[in-house]
mmCIF file of C-alpha atoms and ligand atoms in Angstrom:
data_model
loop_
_atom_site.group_PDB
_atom_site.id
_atom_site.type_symbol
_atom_site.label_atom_id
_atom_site.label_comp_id
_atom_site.label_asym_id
_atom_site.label_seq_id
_atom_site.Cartn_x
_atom_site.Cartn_y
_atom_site.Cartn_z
ATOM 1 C CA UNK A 1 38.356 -0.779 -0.322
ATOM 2 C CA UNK A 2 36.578 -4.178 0.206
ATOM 3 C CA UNK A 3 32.726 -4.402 0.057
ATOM 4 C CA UNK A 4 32.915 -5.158 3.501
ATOM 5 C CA UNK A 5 34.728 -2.002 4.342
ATOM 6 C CA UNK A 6 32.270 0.104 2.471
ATOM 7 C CA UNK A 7 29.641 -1.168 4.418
ATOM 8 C CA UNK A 8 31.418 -0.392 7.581
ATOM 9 C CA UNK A 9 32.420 3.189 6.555
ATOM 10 C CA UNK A 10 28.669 4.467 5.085
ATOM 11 C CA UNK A 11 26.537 2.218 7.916
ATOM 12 C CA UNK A 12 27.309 5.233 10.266
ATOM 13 C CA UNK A 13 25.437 7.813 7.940
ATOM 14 C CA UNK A 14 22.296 6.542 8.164
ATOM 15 C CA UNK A 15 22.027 5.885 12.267
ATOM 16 C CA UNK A 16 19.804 8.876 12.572
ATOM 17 C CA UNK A 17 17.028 7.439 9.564
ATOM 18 C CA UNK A 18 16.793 3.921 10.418
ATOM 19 C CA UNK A 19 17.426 1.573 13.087
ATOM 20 C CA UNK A 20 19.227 -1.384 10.519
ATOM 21 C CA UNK A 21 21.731 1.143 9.149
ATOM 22 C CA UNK A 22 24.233 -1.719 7.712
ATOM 23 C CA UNK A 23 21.270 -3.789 6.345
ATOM 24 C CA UNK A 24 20.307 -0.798 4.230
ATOM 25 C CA UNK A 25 23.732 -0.276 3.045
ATOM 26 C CA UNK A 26 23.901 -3.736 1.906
ATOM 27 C CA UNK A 27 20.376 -3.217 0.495
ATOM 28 C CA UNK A 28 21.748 -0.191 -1.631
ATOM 29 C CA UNK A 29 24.285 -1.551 -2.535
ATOM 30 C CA UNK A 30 22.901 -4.970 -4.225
ATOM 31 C CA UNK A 31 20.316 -2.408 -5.548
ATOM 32 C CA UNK A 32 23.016 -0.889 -7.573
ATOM 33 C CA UNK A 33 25.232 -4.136 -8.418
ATOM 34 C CA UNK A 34 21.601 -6.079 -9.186
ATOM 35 C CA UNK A 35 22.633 -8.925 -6.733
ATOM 36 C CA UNK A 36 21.454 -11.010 -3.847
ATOM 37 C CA UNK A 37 22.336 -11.058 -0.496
ATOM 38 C CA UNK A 38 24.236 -14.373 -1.048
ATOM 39 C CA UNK A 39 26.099 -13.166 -3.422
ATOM 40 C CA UNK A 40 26.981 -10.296 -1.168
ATOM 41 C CA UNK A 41 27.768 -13.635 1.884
ATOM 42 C CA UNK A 42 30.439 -14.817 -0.711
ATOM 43 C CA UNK A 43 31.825 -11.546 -2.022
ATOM 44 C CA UNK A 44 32.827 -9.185 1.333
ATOM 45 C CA UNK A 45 36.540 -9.477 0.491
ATOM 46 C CA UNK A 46 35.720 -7.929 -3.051
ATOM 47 C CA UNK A 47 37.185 -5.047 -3.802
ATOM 48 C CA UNK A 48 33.720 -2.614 -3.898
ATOM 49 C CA UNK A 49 33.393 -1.413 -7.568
ATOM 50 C CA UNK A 50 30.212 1.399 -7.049
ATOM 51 C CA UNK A 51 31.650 3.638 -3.953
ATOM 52 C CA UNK A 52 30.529 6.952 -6.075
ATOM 53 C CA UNK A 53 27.134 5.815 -6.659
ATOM 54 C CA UNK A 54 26.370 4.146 -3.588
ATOM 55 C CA UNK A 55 27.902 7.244 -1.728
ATOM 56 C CA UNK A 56 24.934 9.362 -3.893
ATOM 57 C CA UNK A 57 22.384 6.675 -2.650
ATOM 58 C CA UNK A 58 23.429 6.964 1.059
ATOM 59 C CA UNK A 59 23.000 10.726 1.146
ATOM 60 C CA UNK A 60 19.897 11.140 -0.425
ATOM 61 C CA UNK A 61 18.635 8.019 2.275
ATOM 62 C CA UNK A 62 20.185 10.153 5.219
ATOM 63 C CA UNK A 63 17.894 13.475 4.076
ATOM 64 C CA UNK A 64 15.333 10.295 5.373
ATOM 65 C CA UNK A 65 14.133 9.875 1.791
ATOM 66 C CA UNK A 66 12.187 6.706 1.517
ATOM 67 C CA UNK A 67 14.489 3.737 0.832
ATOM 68 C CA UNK A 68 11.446 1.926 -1.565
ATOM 69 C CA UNK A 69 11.887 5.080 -3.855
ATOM 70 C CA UNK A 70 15.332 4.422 -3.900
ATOM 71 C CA UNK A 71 15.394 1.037 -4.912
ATOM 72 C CA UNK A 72 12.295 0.807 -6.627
ATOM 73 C CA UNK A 73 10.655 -1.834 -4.770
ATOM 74 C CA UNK A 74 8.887 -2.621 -2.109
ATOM 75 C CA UNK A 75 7.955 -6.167 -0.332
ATOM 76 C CA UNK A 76 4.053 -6.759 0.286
ATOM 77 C CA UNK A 77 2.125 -10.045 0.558
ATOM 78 C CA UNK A 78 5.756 -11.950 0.201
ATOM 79 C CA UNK A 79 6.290 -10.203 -3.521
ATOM 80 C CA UNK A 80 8.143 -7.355 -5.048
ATOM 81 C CA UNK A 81 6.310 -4.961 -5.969
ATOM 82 C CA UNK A 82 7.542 -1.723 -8.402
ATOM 83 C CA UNK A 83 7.212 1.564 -6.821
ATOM 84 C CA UNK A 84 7.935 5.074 -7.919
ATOM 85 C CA UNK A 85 7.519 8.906 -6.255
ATOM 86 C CA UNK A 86 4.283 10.381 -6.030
ATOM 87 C CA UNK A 87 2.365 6.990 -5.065
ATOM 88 C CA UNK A 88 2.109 5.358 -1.857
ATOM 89 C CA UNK A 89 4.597 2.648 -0.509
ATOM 90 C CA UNK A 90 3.142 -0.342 -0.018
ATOM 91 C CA UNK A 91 2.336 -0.342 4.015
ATOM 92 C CA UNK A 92 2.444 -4.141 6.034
ATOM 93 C CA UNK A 93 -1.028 -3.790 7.618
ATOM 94 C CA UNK A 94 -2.731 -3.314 4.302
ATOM 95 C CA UNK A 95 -2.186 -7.490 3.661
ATOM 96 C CA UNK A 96 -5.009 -7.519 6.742
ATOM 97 C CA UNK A 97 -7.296 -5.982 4.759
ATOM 98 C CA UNK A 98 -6.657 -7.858 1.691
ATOM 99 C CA UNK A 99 -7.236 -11.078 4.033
ATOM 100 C CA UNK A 100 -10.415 -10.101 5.006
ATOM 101 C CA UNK A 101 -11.886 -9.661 1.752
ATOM 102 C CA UNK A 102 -10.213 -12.865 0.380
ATOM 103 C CA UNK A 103 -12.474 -14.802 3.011
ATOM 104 C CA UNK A 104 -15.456 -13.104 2.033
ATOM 105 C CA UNK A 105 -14.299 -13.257 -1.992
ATOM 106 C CA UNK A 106 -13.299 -16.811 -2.020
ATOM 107 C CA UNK A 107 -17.096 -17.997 -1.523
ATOM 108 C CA UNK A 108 -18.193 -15.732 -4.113
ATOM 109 C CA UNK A 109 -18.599 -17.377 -8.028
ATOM 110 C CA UNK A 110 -16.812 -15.032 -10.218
ATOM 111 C CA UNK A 111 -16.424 -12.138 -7.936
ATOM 112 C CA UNK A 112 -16.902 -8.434 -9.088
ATOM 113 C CA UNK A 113 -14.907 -5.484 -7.152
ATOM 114 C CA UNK A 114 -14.256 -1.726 -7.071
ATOM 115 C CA UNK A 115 -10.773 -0.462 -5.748
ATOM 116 C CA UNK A 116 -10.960 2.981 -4.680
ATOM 117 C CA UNK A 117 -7.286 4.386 -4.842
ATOM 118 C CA UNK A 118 -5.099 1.385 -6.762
ATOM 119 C CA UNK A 119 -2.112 3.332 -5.897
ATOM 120 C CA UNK A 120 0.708 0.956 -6.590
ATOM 121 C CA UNK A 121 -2.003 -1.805 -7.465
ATOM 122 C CA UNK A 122 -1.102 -4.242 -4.190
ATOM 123 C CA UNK A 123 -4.428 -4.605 -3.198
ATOM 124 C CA UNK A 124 -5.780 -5.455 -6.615
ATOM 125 C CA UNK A 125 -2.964 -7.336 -7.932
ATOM 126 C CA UNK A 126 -3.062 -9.867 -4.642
ATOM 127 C CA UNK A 127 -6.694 -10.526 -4.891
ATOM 128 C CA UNK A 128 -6.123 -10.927 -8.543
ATOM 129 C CA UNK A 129 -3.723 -13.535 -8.091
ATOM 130 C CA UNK A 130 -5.496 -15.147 -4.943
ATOM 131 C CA UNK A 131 -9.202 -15.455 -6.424
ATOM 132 C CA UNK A 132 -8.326 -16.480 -10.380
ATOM 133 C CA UNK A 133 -11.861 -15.879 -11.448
ATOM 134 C CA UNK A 134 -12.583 -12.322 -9.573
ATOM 135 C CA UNK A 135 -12.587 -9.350 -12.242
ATOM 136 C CA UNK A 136 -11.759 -5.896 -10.856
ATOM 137 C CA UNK A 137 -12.320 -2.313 -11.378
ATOM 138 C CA UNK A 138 -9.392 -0.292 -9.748
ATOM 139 C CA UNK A 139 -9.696 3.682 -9.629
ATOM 140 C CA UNK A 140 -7.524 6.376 -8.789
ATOM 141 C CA UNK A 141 -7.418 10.444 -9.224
ATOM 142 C CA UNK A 142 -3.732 9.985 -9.355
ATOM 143 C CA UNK A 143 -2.084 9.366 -13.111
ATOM 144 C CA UNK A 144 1.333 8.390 -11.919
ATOM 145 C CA UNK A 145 -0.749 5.949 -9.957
ATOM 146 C CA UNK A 146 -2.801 4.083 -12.488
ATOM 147 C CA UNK A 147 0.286 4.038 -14.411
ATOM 148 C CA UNK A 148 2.468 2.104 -12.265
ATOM 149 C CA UNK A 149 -0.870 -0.020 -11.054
ATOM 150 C CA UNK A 150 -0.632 -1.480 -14.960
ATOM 151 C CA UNK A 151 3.120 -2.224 -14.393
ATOM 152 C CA UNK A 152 2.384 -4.519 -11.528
ATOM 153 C CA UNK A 153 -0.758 -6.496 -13.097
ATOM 154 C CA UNK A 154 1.773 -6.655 -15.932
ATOM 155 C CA UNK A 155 4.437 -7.831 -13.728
ATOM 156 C CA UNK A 156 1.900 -10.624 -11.977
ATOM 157 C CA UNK A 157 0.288 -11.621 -15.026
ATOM 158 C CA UNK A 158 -2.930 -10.275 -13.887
ATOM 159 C CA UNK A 159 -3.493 -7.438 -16.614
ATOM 160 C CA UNK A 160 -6.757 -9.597 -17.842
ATOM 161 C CA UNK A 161 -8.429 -9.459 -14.506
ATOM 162 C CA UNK A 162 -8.386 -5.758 -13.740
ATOM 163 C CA UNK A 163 -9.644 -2.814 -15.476
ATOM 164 C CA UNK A 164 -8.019 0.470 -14.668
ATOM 165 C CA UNK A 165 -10.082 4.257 -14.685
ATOM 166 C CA UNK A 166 -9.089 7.291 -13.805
ATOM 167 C CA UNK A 167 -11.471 8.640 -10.895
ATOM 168 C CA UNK A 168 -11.982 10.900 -8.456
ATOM 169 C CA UNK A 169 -13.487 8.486 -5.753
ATOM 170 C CA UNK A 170 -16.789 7.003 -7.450
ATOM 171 C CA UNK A 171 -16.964 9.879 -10.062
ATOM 172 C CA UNK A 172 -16.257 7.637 -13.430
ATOM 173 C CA UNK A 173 -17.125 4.299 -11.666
ATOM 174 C CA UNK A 174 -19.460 2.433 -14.607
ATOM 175 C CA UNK A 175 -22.743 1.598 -13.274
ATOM 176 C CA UNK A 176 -22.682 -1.822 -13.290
ATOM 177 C CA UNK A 177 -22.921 -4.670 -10.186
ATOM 178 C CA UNK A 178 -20.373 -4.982 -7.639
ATOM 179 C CA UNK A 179 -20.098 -7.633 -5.047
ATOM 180 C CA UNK A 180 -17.617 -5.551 -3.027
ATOM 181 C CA UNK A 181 -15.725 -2.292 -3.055
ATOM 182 C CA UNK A 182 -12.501 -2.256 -0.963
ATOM 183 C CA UNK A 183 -10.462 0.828 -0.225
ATOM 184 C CA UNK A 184 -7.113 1.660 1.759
ATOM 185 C CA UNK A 185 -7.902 5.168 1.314
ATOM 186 C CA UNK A 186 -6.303 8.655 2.855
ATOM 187 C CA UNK A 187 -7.488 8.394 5.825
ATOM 188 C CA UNK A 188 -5.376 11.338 7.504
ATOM 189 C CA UNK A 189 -6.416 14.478 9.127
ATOM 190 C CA UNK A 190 -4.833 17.430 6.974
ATOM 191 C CA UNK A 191 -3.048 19.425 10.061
ATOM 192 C CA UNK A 192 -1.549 15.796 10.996
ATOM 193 C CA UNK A 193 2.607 16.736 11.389
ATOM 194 C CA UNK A 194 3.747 13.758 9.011
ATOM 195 C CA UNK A 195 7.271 12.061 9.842
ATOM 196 C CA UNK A 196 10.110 13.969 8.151
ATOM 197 C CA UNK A 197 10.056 10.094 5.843
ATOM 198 C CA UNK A 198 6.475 10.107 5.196
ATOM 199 C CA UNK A 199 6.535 13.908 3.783
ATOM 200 C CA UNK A 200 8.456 12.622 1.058
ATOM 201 C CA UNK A 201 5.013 10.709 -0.194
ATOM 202 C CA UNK A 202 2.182 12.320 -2.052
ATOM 203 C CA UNK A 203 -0.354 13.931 -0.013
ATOM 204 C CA UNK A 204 -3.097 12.854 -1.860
ATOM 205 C CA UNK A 205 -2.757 9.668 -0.643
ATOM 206 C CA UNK A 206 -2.444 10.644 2.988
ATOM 207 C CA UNK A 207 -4.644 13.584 4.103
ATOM 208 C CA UNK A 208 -8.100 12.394 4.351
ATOM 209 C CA UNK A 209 -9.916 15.791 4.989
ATOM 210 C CA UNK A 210 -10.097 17.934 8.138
ATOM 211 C CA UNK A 211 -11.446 15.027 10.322
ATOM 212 C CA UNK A 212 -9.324 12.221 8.084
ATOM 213 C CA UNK A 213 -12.432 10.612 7.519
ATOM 214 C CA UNK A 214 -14.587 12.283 5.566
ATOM 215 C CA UNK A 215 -13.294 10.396 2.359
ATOM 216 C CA UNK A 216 -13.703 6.932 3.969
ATOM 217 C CA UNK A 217 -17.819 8.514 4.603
ATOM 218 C CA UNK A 218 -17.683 9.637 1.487
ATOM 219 C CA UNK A 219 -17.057 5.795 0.202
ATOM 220 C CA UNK A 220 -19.373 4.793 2.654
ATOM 221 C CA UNK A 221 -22.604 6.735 1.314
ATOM 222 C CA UNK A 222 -21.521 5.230 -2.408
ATOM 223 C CA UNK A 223 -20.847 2.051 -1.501
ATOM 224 C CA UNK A 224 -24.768 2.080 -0.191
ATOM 225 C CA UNK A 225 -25.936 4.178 -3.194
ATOM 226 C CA UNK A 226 -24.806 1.928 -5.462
ATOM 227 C CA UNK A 227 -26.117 -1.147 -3.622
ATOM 228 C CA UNK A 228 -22.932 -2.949 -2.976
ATOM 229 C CA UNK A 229 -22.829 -5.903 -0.386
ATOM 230 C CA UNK A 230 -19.600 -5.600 1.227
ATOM 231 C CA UNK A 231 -17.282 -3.002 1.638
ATOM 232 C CA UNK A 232 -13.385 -3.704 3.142
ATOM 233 C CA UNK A 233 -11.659 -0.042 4.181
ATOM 234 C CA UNK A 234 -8.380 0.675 6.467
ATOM 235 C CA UNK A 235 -8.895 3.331 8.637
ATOM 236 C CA UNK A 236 -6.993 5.528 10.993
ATOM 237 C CA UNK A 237 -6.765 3.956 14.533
ATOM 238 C CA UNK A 238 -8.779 6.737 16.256
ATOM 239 C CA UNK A 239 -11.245 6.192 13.446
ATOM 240 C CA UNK A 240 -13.264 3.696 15.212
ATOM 241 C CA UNK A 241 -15.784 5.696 17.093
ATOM 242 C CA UNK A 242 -16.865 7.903 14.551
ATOM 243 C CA UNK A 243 -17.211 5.540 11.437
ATOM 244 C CA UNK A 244 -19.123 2.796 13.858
ATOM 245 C CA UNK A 245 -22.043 5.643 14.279
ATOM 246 C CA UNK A 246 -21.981 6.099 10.442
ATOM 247 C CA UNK A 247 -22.367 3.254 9.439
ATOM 248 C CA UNK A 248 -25.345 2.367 11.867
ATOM 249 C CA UNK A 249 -27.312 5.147 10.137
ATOM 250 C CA UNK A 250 -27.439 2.091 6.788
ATOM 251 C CA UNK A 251 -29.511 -0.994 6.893
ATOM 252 C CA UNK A 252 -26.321 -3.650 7.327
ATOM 253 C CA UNK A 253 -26.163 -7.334 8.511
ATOM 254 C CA UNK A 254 -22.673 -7.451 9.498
ATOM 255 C CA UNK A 255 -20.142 -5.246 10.890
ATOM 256 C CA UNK A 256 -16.380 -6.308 12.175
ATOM 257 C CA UNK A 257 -13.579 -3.875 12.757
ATOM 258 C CA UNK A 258 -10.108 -5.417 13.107
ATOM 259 C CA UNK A 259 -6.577 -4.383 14.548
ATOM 260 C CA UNK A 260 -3.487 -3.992 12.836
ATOM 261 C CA UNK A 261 -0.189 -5.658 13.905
ATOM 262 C CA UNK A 262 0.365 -2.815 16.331
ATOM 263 C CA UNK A 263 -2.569 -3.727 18.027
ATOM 264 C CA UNK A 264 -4.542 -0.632 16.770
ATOM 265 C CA UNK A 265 -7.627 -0.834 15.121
ATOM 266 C CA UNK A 266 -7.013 -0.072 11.749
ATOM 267 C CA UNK A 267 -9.919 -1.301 9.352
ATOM 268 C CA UNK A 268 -13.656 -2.383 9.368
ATOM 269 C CA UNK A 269 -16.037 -4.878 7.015
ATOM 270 C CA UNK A 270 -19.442 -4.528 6.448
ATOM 271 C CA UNK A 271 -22.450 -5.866 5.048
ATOM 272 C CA UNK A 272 -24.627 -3.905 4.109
ATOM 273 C CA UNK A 273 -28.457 -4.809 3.569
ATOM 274 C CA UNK A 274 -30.019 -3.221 0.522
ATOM 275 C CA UNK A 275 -33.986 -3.107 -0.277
HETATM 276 N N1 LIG B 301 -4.263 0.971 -2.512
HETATM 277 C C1 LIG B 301 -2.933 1.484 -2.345
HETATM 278 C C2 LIG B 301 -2.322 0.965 -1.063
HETATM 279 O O1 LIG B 301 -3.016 0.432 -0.238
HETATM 280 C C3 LIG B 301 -2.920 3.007 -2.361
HETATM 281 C C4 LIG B 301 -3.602 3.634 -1.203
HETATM 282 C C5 LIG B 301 -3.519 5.158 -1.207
HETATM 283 O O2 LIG B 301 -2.895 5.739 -2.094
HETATM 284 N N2 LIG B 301 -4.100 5.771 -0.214
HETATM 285 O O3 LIG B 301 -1.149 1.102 -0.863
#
């Protein structure tokens, strides 16, 4: 059977998980022969060499298992970025948030800042490779996170700029000065019913607490404890109400929330004001 054919006879399989069935196919399958999609433009009338293993690969993406954790990879910012089960894929709206603190970061001389939850590293790795003189201090509770956080400053060449710990929230953050903490953290509420795709992701990176947002508070109160200036968090989109009275209990100059590409609020910056 040609490549083209293949395409045509596994596209089918994965109507009910995706809305660009043949695109994923195609995706799969220069996952497996480590090609590009020109090569793929000049090579339909192949004869298709990897039926049995793309077959494999098409069932476990019709159980709706993520298609990043099949490949390994996921886009963000315009780059590649490695990703593995039991850490967060990469979401779009996250390279908002990383835009608003590059605005703020970029007038800062050698910028100092605390990631809470690396996960995969995106946010850290892009600011790394945005603001050459910033130095970082990424934390996560999650091993399997930190880990593959290292791959990606390794893969970006940005290794000398961040520091990784392994933390619970602020619990093993050094006590030293920070110019800004930014977090995309789980933001949740535990009884949400995920997506039958997004179960397959670990939920200590989703659920947020009974509210959802008692973790983003939680960063709130030790962002102003430990007299940091501006703090950068996504946020649930029915978060708004309840994190804008929060917040106005702590002396702050500045405070912005902003909308995802949905339209829905999705994150806030503030600036706090500290005696
Ligand atoms: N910082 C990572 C991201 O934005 C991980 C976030 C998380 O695990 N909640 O993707």
């Amino acid at each position: 059977m040609t490549i083209e054919q293949t395409i045509k006879k596994y596209a089918p399989l994965l109507k009910e998980v995706t809305h660009i069935p043949q695109k994923e196919v195609e995706i799969l399958l220069l996952f497996i022969l480590d090609k590009n999609p020109i090569w793929l433009h000049l090579n339909y009338k192949q004869e298709c060499t990897c039926e049995t293993e793309l077959a494999k690969l098409i069932k476990k993406r019709a159980t709706d298992f993520p298609l990043e954790y099949l490949t390994s990879r996921a886009s963000f910012y315009g780059e590649s970025f490695i990703v593995k089960e039991n850490v967060l894929i990469p979401r779009p709206e996250t390279e908002l948030l990383v835009e608003r603190a590059e605005l703020i970061l970029k007038d800062i001389k050698n910028p100092k800042v605390l990631e809470i939850g690396v996960g995969s590293g995106i946010i850290s790795v892009i600011l790394a490779k945005l603001i050459p003189n910033i130095q970082i201090i990424a934390v996560d509770i999650n091993d399997n996170a930190i880990n593959l956080a290292k791959l990606n400053a390794k893969k970006f060449d940005v290794e000398h700029q961040i520091t990784f710990i392994k933390s619970d929230l602020f619990e093993n953050v050094p006590d030293q000065h920070f110019d800004m903490c930014i977090s995309n953290p789980p933001y949740i509420q535990n009884d949400f019913k995920l997506p039958r795709n997004v179960k397959f992701e670990p939920s200590n990176a989703l659920f947020g607490g009974h509210e959802g947002d008692e973790l983003l508070k939680d960063i709130i109160d030790n962002t102003v404890k430990n007299k940091i200036k501006f703090l950068c968090c996504e946020m649930g989109f029915d978060q708004k109400n309840s994190l804008n009275k929060y917040i106005a209990k702590f002396n702050h100059t500045k405070l912005d929330f902003y909308k995802d590409y949905e339209k829905l609020d999705r994150g806030f910056v503030v600036e706090f004001k500290h005696e």
